[in-house]
Coordinates of C-alpha atoms in Angstrom, one line a residue:
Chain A
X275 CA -27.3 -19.6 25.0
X276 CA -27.0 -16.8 21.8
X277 CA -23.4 -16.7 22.7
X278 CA -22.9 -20.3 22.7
X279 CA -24.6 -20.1 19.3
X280 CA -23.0 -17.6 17.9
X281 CA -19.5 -19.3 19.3
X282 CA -20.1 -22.4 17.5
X283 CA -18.3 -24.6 19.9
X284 CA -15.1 -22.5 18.5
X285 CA -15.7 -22.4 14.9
X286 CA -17.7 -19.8 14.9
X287 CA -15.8 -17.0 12.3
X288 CA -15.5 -19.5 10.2
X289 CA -19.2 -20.4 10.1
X290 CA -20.0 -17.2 10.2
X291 CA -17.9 -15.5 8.0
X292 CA -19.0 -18.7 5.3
X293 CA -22.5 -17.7 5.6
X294 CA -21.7 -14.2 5.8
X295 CA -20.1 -14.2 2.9
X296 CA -22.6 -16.0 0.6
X297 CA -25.1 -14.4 1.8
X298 CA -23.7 -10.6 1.3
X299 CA -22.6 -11.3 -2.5
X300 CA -25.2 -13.2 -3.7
X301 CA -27.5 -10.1 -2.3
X302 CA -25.1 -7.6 -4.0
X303 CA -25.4 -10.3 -7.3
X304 CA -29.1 -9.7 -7.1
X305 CA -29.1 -5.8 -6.6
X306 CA -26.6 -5.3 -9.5
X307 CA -28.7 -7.9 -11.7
X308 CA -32.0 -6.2 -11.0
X309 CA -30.5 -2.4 -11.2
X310 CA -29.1 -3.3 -14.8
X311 CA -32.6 -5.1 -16.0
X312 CA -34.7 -1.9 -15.1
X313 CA -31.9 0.3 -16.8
X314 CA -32.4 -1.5 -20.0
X315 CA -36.3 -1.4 -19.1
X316 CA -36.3 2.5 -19.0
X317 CA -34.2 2.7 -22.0
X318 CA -36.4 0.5 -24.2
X319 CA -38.7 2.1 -23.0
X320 CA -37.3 5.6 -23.7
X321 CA -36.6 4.6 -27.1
X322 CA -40.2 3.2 -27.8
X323 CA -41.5 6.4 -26.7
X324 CA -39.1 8.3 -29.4
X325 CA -40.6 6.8 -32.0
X326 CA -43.6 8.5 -34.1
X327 CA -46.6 7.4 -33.4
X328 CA -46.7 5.2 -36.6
X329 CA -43.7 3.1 -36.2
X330 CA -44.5 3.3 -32.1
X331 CA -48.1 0.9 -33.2
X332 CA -46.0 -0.7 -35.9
X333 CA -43.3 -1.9 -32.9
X334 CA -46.2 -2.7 -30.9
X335 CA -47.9 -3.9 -32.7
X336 CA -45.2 -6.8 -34.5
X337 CA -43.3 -7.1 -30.6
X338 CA -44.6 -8.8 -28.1
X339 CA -41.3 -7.9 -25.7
X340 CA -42.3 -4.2 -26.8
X341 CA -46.4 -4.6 -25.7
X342 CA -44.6 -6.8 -22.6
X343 CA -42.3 -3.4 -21.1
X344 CA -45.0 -1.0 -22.3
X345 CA -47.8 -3.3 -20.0
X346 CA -45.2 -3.7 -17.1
X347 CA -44.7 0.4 -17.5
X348 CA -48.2 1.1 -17.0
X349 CA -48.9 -0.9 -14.2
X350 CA -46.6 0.3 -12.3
X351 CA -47.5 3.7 -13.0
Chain B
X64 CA -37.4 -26.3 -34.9
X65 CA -36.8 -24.4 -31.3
X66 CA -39.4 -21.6 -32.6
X67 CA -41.0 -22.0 -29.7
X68 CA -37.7 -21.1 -27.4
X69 CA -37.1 -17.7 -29.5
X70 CA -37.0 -14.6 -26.9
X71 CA -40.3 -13.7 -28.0
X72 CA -42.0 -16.5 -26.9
X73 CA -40.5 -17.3 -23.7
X74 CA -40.5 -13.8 -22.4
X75 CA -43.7 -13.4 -20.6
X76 CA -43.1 -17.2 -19.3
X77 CA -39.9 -15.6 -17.9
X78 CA -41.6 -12.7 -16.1
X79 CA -44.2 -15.2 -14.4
X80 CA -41.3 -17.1 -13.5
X81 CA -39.2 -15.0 -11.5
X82 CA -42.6 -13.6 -9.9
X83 CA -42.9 -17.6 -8.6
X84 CA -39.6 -17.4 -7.5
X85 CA -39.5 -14.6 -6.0
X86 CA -42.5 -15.3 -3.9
X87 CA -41.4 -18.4 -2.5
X88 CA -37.9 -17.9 -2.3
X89 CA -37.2 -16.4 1.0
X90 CA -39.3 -18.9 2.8
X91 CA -37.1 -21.6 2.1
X92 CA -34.2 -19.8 2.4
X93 CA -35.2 -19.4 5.9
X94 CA -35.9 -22.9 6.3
X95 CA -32.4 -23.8 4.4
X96 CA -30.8 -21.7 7.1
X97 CA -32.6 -22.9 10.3
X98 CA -31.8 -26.6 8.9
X99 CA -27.9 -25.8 8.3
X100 CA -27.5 -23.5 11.6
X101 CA -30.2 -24.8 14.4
X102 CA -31.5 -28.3 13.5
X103 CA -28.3 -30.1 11.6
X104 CA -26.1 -31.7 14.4
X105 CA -22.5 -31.0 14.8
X106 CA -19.9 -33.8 13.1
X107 CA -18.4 -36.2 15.9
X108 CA -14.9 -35.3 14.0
X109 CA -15.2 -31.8 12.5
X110 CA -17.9 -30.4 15.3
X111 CA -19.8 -26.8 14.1
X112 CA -17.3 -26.9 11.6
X113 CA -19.1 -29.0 9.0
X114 CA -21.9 -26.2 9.1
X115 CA -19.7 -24.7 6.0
X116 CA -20.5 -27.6 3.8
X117 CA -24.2 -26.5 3.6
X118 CA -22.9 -23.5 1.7
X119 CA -19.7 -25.0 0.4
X120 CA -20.9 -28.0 -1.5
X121 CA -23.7 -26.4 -3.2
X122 CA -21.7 -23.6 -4.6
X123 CA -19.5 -26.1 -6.2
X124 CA -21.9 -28.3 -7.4
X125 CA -23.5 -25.5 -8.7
X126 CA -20.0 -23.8 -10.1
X127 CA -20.0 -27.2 -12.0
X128 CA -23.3 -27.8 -13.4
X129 CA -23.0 -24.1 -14.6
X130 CA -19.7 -24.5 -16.8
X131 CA -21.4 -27.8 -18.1
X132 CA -24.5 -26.9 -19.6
X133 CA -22.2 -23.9 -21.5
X134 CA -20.3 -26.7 -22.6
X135 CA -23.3 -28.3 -24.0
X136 CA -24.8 -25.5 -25.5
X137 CA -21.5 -24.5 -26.8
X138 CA -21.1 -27.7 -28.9
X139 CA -24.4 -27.0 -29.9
X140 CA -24.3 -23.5 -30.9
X141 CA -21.1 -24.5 -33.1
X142 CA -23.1 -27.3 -34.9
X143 CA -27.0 -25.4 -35.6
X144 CA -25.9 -22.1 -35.2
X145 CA -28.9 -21.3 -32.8
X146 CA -28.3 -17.5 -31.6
X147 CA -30.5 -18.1 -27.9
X148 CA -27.8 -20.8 -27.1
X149 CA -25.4 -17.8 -27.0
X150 CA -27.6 -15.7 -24.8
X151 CA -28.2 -18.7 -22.3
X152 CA -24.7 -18.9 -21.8
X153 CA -23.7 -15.2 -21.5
X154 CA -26.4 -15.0 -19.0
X155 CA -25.3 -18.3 -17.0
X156 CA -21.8 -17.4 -17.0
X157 CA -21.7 -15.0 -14.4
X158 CA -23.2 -17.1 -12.0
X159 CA -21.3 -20.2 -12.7
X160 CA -18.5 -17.8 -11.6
X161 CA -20.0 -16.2 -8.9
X162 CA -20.8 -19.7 -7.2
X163 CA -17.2 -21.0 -8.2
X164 CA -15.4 -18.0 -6.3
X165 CA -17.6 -18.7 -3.3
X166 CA -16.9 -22.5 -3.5
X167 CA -13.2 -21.6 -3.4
X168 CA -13.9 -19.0 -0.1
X169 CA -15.5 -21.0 2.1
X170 CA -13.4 -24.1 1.0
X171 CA -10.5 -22.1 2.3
X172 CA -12.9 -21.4 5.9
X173 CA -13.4 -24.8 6.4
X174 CA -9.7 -25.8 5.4
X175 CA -8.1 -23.7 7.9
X176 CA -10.1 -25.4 10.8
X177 CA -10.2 -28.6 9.3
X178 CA -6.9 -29.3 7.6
X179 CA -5.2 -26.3 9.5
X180 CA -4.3 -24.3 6.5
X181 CA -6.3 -21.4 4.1
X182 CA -4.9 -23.1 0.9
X183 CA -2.6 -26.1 -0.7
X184 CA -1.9 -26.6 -3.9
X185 CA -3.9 -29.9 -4.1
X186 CA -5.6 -31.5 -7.0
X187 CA -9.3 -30.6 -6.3
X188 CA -8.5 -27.3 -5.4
X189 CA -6.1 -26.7 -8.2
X190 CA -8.9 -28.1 -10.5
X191 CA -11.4 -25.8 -8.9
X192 CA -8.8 -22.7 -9.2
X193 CA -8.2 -23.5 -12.8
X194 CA -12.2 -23.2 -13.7
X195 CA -12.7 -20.5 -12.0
X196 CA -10.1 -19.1 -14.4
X197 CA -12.1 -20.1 -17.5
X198 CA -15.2 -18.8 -16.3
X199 CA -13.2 -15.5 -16.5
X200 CA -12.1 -15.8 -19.1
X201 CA -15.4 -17.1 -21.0
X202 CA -16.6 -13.8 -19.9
X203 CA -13.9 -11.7 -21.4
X204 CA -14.5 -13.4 -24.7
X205 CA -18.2 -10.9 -24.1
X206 CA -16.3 -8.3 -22.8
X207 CA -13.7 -7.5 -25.5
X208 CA -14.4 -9.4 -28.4
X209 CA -16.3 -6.8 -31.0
X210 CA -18.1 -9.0 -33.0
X211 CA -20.9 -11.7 -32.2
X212 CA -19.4 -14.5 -34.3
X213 CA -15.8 -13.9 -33.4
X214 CA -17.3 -13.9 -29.7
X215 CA -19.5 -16.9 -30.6
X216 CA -16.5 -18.8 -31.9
X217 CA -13.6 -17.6 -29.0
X218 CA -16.3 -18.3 -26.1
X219 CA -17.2 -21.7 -27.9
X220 CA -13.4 -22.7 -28.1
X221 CA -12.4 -21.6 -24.4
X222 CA -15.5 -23.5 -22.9
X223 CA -14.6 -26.3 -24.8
X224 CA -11.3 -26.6 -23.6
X225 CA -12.1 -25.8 -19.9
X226 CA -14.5 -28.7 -20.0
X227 CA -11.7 -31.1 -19.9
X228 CA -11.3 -29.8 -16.1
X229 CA -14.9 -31.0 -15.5
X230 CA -13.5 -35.0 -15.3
X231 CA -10.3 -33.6 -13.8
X232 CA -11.9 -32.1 -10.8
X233 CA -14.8 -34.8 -10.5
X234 CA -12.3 -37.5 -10.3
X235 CA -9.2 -35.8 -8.4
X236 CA -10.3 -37.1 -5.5
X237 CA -10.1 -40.6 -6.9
X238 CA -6.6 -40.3 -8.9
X239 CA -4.6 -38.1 -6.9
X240 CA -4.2 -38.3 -2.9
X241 CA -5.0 -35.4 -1.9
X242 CA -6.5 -33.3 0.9
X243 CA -9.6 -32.8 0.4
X244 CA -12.2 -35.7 1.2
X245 CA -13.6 -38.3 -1.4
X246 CA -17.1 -37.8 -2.3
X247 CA -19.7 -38.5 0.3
X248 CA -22.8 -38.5 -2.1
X249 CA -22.4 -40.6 -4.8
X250 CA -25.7 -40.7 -7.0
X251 CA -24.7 -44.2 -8.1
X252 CA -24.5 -46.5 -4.9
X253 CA -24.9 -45.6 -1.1
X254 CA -23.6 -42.3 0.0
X255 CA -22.0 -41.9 3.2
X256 CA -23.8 -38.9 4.9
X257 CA -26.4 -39.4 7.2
X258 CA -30.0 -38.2 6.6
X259 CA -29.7 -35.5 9.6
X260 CA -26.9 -33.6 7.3
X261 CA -28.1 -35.0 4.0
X262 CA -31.3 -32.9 4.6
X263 CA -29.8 -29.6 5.2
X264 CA -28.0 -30.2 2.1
X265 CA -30.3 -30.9 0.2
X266 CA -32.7 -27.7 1.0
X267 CA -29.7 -25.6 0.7
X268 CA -29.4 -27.0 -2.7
X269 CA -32.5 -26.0 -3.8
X270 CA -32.2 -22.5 -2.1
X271 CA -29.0 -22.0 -4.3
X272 CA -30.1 -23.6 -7.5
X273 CA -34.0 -21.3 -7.3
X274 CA -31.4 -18.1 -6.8
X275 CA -29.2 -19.3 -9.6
X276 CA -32.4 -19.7 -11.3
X277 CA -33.7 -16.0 -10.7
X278 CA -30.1 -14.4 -11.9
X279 CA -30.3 -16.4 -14.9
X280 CA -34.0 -15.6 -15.9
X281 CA -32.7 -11.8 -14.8
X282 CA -29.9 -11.6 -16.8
X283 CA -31.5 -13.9 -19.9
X284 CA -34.3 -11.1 -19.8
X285 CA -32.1 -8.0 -19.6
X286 CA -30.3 -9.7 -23.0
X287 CA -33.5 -10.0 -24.8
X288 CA -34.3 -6.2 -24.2
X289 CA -30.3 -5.0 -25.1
X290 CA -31.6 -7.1 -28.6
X291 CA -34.5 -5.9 -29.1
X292 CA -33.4 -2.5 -28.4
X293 CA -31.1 -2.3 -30.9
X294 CA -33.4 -3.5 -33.6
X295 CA -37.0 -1.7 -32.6
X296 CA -36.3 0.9 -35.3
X297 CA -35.9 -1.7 -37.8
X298 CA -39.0 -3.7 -37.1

């Protein structure tokens, strides 16, 4: 019965390699996508941290983005 | 007048968002894929075949509705200058191409079973070929043009232009004879699918158009941190 499944009454590379092939890049899409938005996460973040601690409350303080990543950050830490 | 779009404001919204989509997503993913591979019956013509369409037809709906809201945005962006416009579509570009490409694959699966060739230089996919070529080179424009106005302006004109393929490849069908099949869904009058497939479809839809969703809000996020990155030691 799997086989028959998987044989797809004889279309099954196609059907397969259809799904397959969605699936697999719009995963690799997503792991890129979500690799590249915590790099720029840690960066900011980096760069936030660089600061003194004046303009650090200052950039706080006048961005919510910055108050945002710096929440996010502690959470997860 | 669209204060209330600026980065700032939507941010948070966006990181709630992809926390709903990411919670719901893989549920109907699995139900998208039970419909399209258990439950959907085979076609009395094409047999297991069809299957393909559940991921073929979204991606190119979804290739197309892409390239059409740049278009939109474009034209808008050239007449109020509105900077966010340009994020949107830098961030939607990518998938619009993404979902073109894998349009263009799986077309070429279900052509070589169905038609008994990989490829033929017919109208629709011509027309499909030919965006997918704008899409790359809408994102070149980001890639090696220095400046944001020049890349404003140079995006602006080639999604402009490559929206006079939208009609083309809508209507190709319709003008030219070609291979490929006339629409079957026609929002306008009564489509000529049955419920059984039109189902599938319909879920799959959603599955690719809540992913296209999550890449964008990814990718629309990671541009309003490169922003605000640069200018954190000005503020």
């Amino acid at each position: 019965m799997i086989s028959e499944f998987l044989n797809m009454n004889g279309y099954g590379l196609y059907v397969w390699s259809s799904f397959s092939i969605v699936l697999i890049s719009c995963a690799v899409v997503y792991l890129r996508t979500r690799k590249t938005l915590r790099k720029y996460e840690q960066e900011f973040l980096k760069e936030l941290q660089s600061l003194s601690q004046e303009e650090q409350s200052k950039a706080v303080a006048t961005s919510k983005i910055a108050q945002q990543i710096l929440a996010t950050n502690t959470k997860t830490n | 007048m669209l204060k209330f779009l600026s980065p700032s404001n939507v941010y948070s919204f966006i990181q709630s968002l992809i926390k709903f989509i990411n919670s719901i997503f893989f549920l109907i993913l699995l139900i998208g894929l039970t419909f399209a591979l258990i439950l959907s019956p085979p076609d009395f013509i094409q047999g297991d075949s069809v299957r393909i369409m559940y991921v073929h037809v979204p991606s190119a709906w979804i290739g197309l509705l892409c390239f059409s809201v740049i278009t939109i945005l474009s034209i808008l962006n050239f007449i109020f200058k509105i900077k966010n416009f340009y994020l949107i579509n830098k961030s939607i570009a990518p998938i619009g191409l993404l979902f073109t490409s894998l349009a263009i694959i799986t077309g070429s699966l279900w052509g070589q079973p169905t038609w008994g060739t990989w490829w033929a230089w017919d109208a629709r996919l011509t027309s499909m070929l030919v965006l997918m070529f704008f899409y790359v080179l809408y994102i070149l424009c980001f890639k090696f043009i220095k400046t944001d106005e020049a890349t404003v302006k140079w995006s602006s004109i080639v999604a402009i232009i490559g929206s006079i393929n939208l009609p083309i490849i809508k209507y190709s069908v319709d003008w030219w004879n070609t291979l490929h099949q006339p629409a079957s869904i026609k929002l306008t009058g009564s489509s000529s699918i049955h419920s059984s497939m039109l189902m599938p479809l319909l879920v799959m839809l959603l599955v690719f158009l809540l992913y296209a969703a999550l890449i964008f809000l990814m990718k629309y996020k990671t541009e309003i941190i490169r922003i605000k990155k640069k200018n954190i030691k000005k503020t």
